Tab-separated table of C-alpha atoms in Angstrom:
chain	number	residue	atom	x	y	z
A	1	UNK	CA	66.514	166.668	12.889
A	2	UNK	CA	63.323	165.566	10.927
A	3	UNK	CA	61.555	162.566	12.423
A	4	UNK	CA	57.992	160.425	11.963
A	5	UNK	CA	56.705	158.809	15.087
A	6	UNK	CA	53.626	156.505	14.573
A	7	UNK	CA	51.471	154.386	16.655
A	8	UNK	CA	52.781	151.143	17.858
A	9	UNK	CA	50.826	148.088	15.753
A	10	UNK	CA	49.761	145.670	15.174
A	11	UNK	CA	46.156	147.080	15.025
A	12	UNK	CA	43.680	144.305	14.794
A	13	UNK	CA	39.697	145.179	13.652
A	14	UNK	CA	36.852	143.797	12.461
A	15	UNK	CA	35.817	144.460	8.983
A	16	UNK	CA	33.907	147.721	8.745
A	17	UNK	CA	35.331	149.127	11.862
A	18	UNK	CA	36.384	152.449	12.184
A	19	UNK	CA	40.487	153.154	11.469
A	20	UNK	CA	43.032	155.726	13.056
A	21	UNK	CA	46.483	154.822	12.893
A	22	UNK	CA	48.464	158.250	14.475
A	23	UNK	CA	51.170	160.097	12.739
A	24	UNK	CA	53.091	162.927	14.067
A	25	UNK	CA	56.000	164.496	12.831
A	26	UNK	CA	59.543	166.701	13.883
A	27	UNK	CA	60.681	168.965	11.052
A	28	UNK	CA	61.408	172.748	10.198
A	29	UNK	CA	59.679	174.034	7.532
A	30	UNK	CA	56.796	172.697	5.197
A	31	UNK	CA	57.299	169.020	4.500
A	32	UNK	CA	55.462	167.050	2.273
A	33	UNK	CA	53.603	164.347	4.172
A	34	UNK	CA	52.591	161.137	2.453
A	35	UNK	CA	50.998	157.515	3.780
A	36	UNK	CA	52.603	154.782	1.931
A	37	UNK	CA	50.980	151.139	2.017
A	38	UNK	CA	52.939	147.916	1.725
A	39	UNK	CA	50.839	144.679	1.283
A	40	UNK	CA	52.845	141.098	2.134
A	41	UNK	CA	55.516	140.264	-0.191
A	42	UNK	CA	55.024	143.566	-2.404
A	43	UNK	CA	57.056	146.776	-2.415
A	44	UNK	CA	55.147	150.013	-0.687
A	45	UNK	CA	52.534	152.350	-2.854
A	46	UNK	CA	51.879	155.260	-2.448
A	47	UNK	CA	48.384	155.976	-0.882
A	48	UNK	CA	48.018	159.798	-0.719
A	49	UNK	CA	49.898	162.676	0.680
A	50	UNK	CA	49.433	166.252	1.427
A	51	UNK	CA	52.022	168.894	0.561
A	52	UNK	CA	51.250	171.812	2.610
A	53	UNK	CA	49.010	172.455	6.055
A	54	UNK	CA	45.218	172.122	5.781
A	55	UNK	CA	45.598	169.592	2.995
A	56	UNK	CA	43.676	166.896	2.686
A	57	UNK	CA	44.881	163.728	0.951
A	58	UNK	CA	42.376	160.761	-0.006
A	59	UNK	CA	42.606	157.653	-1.768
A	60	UNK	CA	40.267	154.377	-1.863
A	61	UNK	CA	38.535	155.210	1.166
A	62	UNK	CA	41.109	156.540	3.727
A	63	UNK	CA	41.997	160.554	4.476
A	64	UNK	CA	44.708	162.116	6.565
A	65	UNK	CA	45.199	166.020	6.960
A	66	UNK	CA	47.950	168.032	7.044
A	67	UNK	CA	47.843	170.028	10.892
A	68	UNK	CA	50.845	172.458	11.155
A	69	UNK	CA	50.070	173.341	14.423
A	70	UNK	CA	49.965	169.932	15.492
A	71	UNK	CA	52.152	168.604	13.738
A	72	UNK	CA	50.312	165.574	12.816
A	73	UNK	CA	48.947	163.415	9.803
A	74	UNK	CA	46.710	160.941	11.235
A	75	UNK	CA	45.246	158.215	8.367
A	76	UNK	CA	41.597	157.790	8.785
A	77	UNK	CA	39.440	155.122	7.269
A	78	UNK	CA	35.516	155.247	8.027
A	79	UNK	CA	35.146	151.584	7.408
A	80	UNK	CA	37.892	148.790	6.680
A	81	UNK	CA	38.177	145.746	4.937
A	82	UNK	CA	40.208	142.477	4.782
A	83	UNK	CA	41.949	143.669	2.035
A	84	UNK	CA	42.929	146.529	3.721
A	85	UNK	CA	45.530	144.472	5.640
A	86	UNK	CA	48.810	145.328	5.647
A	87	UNK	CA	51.693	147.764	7.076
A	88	UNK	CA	51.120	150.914	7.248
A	89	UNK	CA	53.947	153.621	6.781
A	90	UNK	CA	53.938	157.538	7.630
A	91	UNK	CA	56.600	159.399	6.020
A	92	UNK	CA	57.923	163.042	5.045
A	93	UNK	CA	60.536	165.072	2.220
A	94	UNK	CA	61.720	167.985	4.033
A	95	UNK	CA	64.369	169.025	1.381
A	96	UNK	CA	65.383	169.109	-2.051
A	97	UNK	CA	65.149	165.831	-3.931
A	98	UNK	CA	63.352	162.271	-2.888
A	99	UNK	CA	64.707	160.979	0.767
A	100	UNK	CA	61.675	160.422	2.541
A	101	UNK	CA	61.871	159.966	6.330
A	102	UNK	CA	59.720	156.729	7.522
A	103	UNK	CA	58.112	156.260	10.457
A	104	UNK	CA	58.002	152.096	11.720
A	105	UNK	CA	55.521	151.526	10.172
A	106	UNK	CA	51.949	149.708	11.413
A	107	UNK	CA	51.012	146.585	10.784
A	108	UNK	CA	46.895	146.308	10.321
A	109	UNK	CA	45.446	143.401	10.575
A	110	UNK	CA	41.552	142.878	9.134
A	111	UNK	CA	39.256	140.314	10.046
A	112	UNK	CA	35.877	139.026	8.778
B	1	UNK	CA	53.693	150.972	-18.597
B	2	UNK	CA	56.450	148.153	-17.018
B	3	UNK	CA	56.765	149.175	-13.197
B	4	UNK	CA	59.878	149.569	-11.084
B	5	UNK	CA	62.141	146.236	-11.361
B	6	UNK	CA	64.860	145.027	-9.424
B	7	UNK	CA	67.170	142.495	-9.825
B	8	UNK	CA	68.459	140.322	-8.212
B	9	UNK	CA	64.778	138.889	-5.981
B	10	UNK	CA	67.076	137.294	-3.587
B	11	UNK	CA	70.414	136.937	-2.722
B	12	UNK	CA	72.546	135.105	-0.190
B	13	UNK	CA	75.876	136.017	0.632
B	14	UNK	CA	79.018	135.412	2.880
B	15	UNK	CA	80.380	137.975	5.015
B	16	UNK	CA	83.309	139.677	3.551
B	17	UNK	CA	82.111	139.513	0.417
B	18	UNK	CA	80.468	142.215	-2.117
B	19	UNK	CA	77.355	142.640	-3.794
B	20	UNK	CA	75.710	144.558	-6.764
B	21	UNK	CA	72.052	144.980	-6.907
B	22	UNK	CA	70.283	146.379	-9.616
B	23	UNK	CA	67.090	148.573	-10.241
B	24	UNK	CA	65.104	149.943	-13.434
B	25	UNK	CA	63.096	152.994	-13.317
B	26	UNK	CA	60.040	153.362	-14.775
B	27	UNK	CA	60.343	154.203	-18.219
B	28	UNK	CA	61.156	158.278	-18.327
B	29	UNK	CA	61.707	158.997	-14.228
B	30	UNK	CA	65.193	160.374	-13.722
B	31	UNK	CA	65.436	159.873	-10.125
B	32	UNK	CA	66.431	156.521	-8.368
B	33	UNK	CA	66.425	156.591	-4.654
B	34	UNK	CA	67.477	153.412	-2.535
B	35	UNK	CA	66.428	152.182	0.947
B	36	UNK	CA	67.199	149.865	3.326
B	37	UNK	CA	64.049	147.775	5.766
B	38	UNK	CA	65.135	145.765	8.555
B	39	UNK	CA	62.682	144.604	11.317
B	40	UNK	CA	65.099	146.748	13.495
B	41	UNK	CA	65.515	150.130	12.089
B	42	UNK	CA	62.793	150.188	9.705
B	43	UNK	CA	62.612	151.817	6.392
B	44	UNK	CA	66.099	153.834	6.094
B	45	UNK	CA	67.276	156.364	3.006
B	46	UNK	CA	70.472	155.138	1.797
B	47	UNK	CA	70.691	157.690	-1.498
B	48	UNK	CA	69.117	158.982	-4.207
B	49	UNK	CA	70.670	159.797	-7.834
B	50	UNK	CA	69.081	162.275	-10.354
B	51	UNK	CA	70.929	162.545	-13.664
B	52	UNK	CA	73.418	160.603	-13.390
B	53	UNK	CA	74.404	162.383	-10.001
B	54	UNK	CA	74.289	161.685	-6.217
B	55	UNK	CA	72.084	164.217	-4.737
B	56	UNK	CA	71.102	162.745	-1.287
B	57	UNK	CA	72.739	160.323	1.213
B	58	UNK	CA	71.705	158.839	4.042
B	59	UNK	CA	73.948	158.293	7.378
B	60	UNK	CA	75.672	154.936	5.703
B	61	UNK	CA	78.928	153.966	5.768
B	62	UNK	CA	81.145	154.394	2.572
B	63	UNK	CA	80.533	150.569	2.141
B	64	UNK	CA	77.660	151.288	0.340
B	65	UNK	CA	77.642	153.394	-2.707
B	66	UNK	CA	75.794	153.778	-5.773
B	67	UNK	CA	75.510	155.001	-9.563
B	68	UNK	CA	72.997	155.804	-12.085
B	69	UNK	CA	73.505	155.429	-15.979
B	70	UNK	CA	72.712	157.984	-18.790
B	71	UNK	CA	69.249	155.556	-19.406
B	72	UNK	CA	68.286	155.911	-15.063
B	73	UNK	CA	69.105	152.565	-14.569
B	74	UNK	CA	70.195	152.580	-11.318
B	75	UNK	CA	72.963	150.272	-8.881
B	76	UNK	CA	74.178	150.149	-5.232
B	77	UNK	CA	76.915	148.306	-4.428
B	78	UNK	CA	77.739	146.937	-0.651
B	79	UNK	CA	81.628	145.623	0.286
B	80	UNK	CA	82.965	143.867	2.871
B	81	UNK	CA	79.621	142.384	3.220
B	82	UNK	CA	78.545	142.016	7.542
B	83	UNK	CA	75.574	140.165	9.036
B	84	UNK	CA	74.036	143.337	9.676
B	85	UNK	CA	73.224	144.287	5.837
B	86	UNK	CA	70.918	141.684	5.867
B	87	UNK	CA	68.024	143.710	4.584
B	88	UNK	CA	65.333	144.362	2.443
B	89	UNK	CA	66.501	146.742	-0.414
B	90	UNK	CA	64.226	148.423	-2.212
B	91	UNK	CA	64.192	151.187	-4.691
B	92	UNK	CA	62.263	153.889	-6.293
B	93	UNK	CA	62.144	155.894	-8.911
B	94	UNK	CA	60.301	159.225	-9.488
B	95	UNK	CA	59.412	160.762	-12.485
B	96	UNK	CA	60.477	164.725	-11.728
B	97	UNK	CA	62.668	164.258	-8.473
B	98	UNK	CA	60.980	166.519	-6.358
B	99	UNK	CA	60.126	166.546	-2.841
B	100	UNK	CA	56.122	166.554	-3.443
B	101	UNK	CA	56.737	163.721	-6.278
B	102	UNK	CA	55.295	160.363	-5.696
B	103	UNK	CA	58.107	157.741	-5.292
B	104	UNK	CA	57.066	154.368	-7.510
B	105	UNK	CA	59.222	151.410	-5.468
B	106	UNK	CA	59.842	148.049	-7.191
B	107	UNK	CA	59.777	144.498	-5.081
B	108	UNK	CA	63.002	144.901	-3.319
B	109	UNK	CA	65.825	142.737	-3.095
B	110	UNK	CA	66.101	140.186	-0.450
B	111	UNK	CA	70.263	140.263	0.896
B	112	UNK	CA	70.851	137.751	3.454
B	113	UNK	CA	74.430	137.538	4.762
B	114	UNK	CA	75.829	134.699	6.697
């Protein structure tokens, strides 16, 4: 079945350090892949997403690409900030219609 | 343009019991998907409705269900309430319903059962 494994959090840095938070993914096909951010008390936004291998998607600052062949979406940010603190969530669409998949989700915590 | 709202923001109920929760689309998306976030099993798709018709469910018992209305406006319904659906709800909406689309959630609904 399809499936979205990310890193274990919380992931705690100072401001302007570098960010990876790992994403990999089980599913047949070409799933869209998407990053979705949820700050405290809010509901999740999307941040970017990538719809078919070699894509890159990038939004405020942070980039994650689309590798087929390893199956991955890692999110990437070159240099964070406090705001930037919340959970993280990896997710893919692998069929007709909306149901995304969710990884756990990581929790990112920035400090000055 | 108004974002995705659901109501109600919180809600405490007694096991047994039933609830309706209710979610608005933004203004002109035709699909309503719900989920369910627990600190257990994270973010989990309960269904999605398109038109006025169930197109997607999730592995949920038949004690949830759900409907959409000829203006999107979306609700799920939970019976025989257990301790369990305790839960952050939260839906989106999505303006064309495909798989690439970009899913808009609103605030969620806080359920606690006891």
């Amino acid at each position: 079945g399809n499936s979205v494994t990310q890193m274990e959090g919380p992931v705690t840095l100072s401001e302007e350090a570098f960010l990876t938070i790992n994403c990999t993914y089980t599913a047949t096909g070409y799933p869209s892949l998407f990053w979705y951010v949820q700050y405290p008390g809010e509901g999740l936004q999307l941040l970017l997403k990538a719809t078919k291998a070699d894509d890159k998607g990038s939004n405020k600052g942070f980039e994650a690409t689309y590798r087929k062949e390893t199956t991955s979406f890692h999110l990437e940010k070159g240099s964070v900030q406090v705001s930037d603190s919340a959970v993280y969530f990896c997710a893919l669409n692998n069929q007709a219609g909306t149901a995304l998949i969710f990884g756990k989700g990581t929790t990112l915590s920035v400090s000055s | 343009k108004a974002g995705v709202t659901q109501t109600p923001r919180y809600l405490i109920k007694t096991r047994g019991q039933q609830v309706t929760l209710s979610c608005s689309p933004i203004s002109g998306h035709r699909s309503v998907s719900w989920y369910q976030q627990t600190p257990g099993q994270g973010l989990q798709f309960l269904f999605e409705y398109f038109s006025e018709t169930q197109r997607n469910k999730g592995n949920f018992p038949g004690r949830f269900s759900g409907r959409q209305f000829s203006n999107s406006r979306s609700e799920m319904n939970v019976s025989t309430l257990e301790l369990g659906d305790s839960a952050l709800y939260l839906c989106a909406s999505s303006s064309s319903g495909t798989g690439e689309d970009e899913q808009y959630f609103g605030p969620g609904t806080r359920l606690t059962v006891t």
